[in-house]
mmCIF file of C-alpha atoms in Angstrom:
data_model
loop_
_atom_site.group_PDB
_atom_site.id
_atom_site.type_symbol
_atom_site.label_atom_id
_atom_site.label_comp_id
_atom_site.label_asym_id
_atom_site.label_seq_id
_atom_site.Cartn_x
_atom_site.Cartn_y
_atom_site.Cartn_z
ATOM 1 C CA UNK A 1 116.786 87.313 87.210
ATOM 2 C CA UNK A 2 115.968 86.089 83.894
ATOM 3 C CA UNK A 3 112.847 87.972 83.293
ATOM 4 C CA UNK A 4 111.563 91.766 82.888
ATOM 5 C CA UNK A 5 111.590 93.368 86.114
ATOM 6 C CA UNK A 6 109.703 96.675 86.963
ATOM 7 C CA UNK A 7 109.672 98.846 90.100
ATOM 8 C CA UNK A 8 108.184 99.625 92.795
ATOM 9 C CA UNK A 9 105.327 96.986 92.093
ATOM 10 C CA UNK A 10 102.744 99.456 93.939
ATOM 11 C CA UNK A 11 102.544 103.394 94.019
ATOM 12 C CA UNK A 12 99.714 105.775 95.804
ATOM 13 C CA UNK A 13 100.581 109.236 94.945
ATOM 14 C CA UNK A 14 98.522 112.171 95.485
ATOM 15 C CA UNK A 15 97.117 113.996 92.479
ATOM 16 C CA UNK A 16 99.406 116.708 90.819
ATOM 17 C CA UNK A 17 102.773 114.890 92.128
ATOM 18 C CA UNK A 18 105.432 113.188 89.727
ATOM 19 C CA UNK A 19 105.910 109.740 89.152
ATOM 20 C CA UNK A 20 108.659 107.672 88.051
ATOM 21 C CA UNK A 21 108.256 104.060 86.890
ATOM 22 C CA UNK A 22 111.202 101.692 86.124
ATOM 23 C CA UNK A 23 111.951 98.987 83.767
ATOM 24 C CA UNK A 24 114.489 96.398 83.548
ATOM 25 C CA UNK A 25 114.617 94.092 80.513
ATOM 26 C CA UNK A 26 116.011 90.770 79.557
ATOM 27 C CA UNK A 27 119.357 91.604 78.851
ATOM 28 C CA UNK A 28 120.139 91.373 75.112
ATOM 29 C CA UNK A 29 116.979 92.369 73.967
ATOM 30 C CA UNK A 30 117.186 95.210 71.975
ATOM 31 C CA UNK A 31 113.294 96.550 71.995
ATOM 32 C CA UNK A 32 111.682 97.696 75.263
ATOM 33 C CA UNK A 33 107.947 98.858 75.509
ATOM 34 C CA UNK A 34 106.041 100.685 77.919
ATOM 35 C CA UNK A 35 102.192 99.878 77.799
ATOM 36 C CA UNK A 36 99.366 100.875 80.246
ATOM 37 C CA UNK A 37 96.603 98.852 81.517
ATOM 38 C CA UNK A 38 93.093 100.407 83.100
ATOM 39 C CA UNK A 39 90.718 98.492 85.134
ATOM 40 C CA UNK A 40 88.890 95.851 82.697
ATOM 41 C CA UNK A 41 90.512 96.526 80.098
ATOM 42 C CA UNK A 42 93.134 95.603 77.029
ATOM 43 C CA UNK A 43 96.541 97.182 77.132
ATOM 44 C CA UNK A 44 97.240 100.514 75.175
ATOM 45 C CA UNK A 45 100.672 100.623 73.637
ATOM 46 C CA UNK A 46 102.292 104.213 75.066
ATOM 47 C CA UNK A 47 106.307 104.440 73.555
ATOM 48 C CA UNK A 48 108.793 102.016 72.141
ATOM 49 C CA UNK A 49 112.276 101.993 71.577
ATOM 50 C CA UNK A 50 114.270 100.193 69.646
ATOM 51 C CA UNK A 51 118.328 100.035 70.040
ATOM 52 C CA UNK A 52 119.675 103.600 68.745
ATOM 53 C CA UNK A 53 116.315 104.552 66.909
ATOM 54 C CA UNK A 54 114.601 107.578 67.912
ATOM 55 C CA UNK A 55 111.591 105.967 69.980
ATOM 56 C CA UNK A 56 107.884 105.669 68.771
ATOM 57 C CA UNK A 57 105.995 108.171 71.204
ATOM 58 C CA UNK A 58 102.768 107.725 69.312
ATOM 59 C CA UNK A 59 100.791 106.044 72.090
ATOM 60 C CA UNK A 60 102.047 108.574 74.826
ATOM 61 C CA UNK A 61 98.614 110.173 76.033
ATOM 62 C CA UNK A 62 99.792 113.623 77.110
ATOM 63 C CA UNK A 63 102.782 115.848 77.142
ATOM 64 C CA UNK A 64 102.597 114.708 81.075
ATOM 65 C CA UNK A 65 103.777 111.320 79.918
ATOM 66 C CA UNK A 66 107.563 110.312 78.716
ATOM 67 C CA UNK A 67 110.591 108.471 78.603
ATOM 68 C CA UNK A 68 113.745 107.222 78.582
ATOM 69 C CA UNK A 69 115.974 104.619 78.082
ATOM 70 C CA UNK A 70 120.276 104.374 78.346
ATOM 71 C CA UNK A 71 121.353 102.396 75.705
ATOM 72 C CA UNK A 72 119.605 98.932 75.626
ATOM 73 C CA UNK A 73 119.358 98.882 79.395
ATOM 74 C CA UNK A 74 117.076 100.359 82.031
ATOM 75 C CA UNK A 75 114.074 102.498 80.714
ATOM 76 C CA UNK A 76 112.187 104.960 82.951
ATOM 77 C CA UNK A 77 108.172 106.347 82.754
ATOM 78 C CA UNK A 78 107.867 109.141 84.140
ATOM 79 C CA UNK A 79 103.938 111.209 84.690
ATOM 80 C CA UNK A 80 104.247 114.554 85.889
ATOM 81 C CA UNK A 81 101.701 116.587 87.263
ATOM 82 C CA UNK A 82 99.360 112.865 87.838
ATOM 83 C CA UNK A 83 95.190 113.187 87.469
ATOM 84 C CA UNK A 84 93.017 110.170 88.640
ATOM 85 C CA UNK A 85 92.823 108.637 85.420
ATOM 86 C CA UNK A 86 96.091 108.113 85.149
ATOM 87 C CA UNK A 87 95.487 105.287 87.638
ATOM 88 C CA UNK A 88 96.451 101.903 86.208
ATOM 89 C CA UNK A 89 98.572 99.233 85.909
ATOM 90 C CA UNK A 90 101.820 100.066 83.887
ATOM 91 C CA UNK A 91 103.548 97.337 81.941
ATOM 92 C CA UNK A 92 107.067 96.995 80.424
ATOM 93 C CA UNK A 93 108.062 94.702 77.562
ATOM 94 C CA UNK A 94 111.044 93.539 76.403
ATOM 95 C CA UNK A 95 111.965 91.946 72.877
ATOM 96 C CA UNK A 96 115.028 90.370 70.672
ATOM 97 C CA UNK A 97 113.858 93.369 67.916
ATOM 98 C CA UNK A 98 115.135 91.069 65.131
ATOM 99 C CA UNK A 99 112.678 88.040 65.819
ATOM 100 C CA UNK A 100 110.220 87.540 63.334
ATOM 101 C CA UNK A 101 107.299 87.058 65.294
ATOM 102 C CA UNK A 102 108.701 89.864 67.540
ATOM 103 C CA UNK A 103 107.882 88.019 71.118
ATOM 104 C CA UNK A 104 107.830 90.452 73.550
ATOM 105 C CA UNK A 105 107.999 89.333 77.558
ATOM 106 C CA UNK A 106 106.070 91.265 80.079
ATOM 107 C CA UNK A 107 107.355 92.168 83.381
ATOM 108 C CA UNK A 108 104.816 92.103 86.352
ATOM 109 C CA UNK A 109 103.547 95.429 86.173
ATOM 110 C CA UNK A 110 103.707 98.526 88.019
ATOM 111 C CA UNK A 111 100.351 99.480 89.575
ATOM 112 C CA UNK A 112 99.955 103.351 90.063
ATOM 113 C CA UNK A 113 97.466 104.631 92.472
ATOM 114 C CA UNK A 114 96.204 108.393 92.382
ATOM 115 C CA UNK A 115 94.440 109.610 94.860
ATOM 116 C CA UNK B 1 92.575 101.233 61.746
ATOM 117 C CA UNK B 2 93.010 98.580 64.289
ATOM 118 C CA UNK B 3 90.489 97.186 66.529
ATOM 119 C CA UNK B 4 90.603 94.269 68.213
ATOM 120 C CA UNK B 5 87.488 92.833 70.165
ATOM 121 C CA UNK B 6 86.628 90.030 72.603
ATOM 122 C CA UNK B 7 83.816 88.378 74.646
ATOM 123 C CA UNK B 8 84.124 89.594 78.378
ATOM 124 C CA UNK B 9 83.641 86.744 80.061
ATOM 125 C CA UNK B 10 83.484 82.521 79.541
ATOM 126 C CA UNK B 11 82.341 80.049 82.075
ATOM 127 C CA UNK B 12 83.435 76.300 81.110
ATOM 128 C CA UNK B 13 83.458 73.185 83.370
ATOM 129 C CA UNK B 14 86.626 71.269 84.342
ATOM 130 C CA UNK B 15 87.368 68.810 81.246
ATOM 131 C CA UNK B 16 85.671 70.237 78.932
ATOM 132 C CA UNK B 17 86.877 72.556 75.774
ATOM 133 C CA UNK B 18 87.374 76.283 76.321
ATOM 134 C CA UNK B 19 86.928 78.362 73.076
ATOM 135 C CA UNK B 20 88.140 82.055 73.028
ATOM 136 C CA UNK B 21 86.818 84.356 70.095
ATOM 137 C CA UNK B 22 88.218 87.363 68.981
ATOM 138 C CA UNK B 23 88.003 89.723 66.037
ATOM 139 C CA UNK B 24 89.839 92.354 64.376
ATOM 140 C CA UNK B 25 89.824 94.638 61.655
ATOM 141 C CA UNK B 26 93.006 95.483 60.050
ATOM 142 C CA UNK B 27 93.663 93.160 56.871
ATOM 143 C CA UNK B 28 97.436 93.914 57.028
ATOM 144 C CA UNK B 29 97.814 92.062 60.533
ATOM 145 C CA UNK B 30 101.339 89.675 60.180
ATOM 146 C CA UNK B 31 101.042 87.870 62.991
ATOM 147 C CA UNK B 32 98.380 87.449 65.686
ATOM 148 C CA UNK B 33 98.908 86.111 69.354
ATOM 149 C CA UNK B 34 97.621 84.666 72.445
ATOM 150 C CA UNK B 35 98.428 85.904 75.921
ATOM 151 C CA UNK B 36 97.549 84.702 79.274
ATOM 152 C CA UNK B 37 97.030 86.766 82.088
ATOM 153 C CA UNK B 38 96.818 85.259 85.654
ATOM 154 C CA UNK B 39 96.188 87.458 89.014
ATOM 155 C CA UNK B 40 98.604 89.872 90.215
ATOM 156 C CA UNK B 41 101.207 88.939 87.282
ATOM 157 C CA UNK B 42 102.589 89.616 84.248
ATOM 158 C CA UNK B 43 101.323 88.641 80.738
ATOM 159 C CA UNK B 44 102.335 85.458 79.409
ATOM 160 C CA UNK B 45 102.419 84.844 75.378
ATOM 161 C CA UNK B 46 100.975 81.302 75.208
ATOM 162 C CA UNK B 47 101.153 80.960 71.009
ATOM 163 C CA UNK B 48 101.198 82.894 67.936
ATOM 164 C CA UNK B 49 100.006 82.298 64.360
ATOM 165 C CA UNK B 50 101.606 83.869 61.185
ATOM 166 C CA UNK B 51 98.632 85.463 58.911
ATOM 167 C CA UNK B 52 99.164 82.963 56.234
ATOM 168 C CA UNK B 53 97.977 80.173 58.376
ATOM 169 C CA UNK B 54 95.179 78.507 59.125
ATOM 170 C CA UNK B 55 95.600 76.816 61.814
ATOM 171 C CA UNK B 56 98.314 76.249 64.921
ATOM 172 C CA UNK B 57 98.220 73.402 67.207
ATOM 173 C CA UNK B 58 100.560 73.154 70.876
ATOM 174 C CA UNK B 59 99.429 70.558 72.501
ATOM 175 C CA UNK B 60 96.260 71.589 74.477
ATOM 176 C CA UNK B 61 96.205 74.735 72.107
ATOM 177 C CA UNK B 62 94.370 75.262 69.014
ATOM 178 C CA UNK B 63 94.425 78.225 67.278
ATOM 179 C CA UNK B 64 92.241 78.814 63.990
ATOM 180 C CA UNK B 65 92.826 82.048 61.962
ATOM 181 C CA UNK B 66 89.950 83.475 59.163
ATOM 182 C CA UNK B 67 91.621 85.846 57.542
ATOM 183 C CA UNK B 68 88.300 86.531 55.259
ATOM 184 C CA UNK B 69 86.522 87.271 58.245
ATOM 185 C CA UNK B 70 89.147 88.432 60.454
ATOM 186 C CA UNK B 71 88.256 86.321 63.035
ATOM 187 C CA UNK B 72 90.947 84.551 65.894
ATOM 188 C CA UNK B 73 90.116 81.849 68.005
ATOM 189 C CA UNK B 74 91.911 79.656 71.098
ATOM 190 C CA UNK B 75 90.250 76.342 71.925
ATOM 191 C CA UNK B 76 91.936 74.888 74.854
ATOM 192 C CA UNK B 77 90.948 71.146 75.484
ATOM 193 C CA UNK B 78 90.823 69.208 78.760
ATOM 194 C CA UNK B 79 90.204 73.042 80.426
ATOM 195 C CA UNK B 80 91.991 73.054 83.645
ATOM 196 C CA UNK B 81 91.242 75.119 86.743
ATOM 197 C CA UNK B 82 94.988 76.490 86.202
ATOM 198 C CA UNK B 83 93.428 77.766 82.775
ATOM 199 C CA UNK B 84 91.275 80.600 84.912
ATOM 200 C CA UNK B 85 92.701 83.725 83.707
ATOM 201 C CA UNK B 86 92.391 86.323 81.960
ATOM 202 C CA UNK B 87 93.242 85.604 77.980
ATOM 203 C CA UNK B 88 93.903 88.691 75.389
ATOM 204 C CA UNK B 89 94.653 88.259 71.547
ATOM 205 C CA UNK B 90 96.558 91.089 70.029
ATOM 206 C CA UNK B 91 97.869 91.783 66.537
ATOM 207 C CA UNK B 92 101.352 93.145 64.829
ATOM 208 C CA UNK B 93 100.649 95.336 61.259
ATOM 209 C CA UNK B 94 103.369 95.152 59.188
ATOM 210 C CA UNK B 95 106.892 94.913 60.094
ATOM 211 C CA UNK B 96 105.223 96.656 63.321
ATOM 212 C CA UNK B 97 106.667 97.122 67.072
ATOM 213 C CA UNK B 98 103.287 97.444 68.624
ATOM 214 C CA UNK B 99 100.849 95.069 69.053
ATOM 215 C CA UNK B 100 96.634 96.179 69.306
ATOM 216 C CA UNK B 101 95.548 93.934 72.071
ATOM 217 C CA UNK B 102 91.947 93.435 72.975
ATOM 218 C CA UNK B 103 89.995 93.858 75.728
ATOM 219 C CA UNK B 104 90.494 90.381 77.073
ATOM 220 C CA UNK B 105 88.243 86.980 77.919
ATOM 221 C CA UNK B 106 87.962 86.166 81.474
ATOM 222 C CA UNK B 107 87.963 81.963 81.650
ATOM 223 C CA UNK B 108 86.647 80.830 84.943
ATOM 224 C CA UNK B 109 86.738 76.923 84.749
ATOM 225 C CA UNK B 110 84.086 75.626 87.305
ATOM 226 C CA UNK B 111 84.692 72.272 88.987
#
């Protein structure tokens, strides 16, 4: 497809179990995002990456929280060890990088579940 | 630091104008956006505006920028029932590669 994709769409996992969260951006676009989205609420930026650049981990909440990303494909999210409030919806962005405005498309979101 | 606040909620009647406020405190902001949210999907930029503007207009859109008060707003005319969603504004500092989003309007457009 032409858009960001992420997978699964839903995840219930019990508390203290791993999670991984995947991302799949427009191809060509150089900048992926990862932000996180709790009930009523705005979204909180968590890591970005840009091409070869070490990645901006500033927004990552915990040591629990990280990622990855192979080249300017696929980027995982992965939440080790989950609590409750790590319960939201996760969201993936994707950008050209180079754009002035810096338009970044949103995938559908993941929606994690901890129980 | 950056900030970024909305009204919770708006209520507006089919037909008539919607207007979105939202405020936000860091002076350095470049560019300021619009995003749409519907039900179960993704976010959707609708416009932008470049800090040295005043004002943006895309067709339904308006979007009026006070940089002196820091203040952001979307009118949408002719509101739609396909308008109900949920609308966030967000900011980029600098040469950024975050944006600050806010907490995000609710439109419900009543028939």
């Amino acid at each position: 497809g032409a858009g960001v994709s992420q997978s699964p769409s839903n995840k219930v996992t019990e508390k203290g179990k791993d999670v991984e969260l995947r991302c799949d951006p427009i191809s060509g676009h150089t900048a992926l995002y990862w932000y996180r989205q709790r009930l009523g609420q705005g979204l909180e930026f968590l890591i970005y990456f840009q091409g070869n650049s070490a990645p901006d981990k500033s927004g990552l909440p915990s040591d629990r929280f990280s990622a990855e990303r192979t080249g300017e494909s696929v980027s995982t999210l992965t939440i080790q060890r989950t609590q409750q409030e790590d319960s939201a919806v996760y969201l993936c962005a994707s950008s050209l990088g180079s754009a002035r405005n810096n338009e970044q498309f949103f995938g559908p979101g993941t929606r994690l579940t901890v129980l | 630091g950056e900030d970024v606040e909305q009204s919770l909620f708006l209520s507006v009647r089919e037909g008539d104008s919607s207007v979105i406020n939202c405020t936000y405190t860091d002076s350095s902001s470049t560019y300021l956006y619009w995003y749409k949210q519907e039900p179960g999907a993704g976010l959707q930029l609708l416009t932008y505006i470049f800090s040295n503007m005043d004002m943006k207009q895309d067709q339904r859109l308006t979007v009026l920028l006070n940089k002196k008060d820091k203040h952001l707003s979307l009118r949408i005319a002719d509101t739609q029932t396909g308008d109900s969603a949920i609308y966030f504004c967000a900011e980029m500092v600098g040469g950024g590669n975050k944006l600050t989003f806010g907490t995000g309007t609710q439109l419900k457009v009543e028939l």
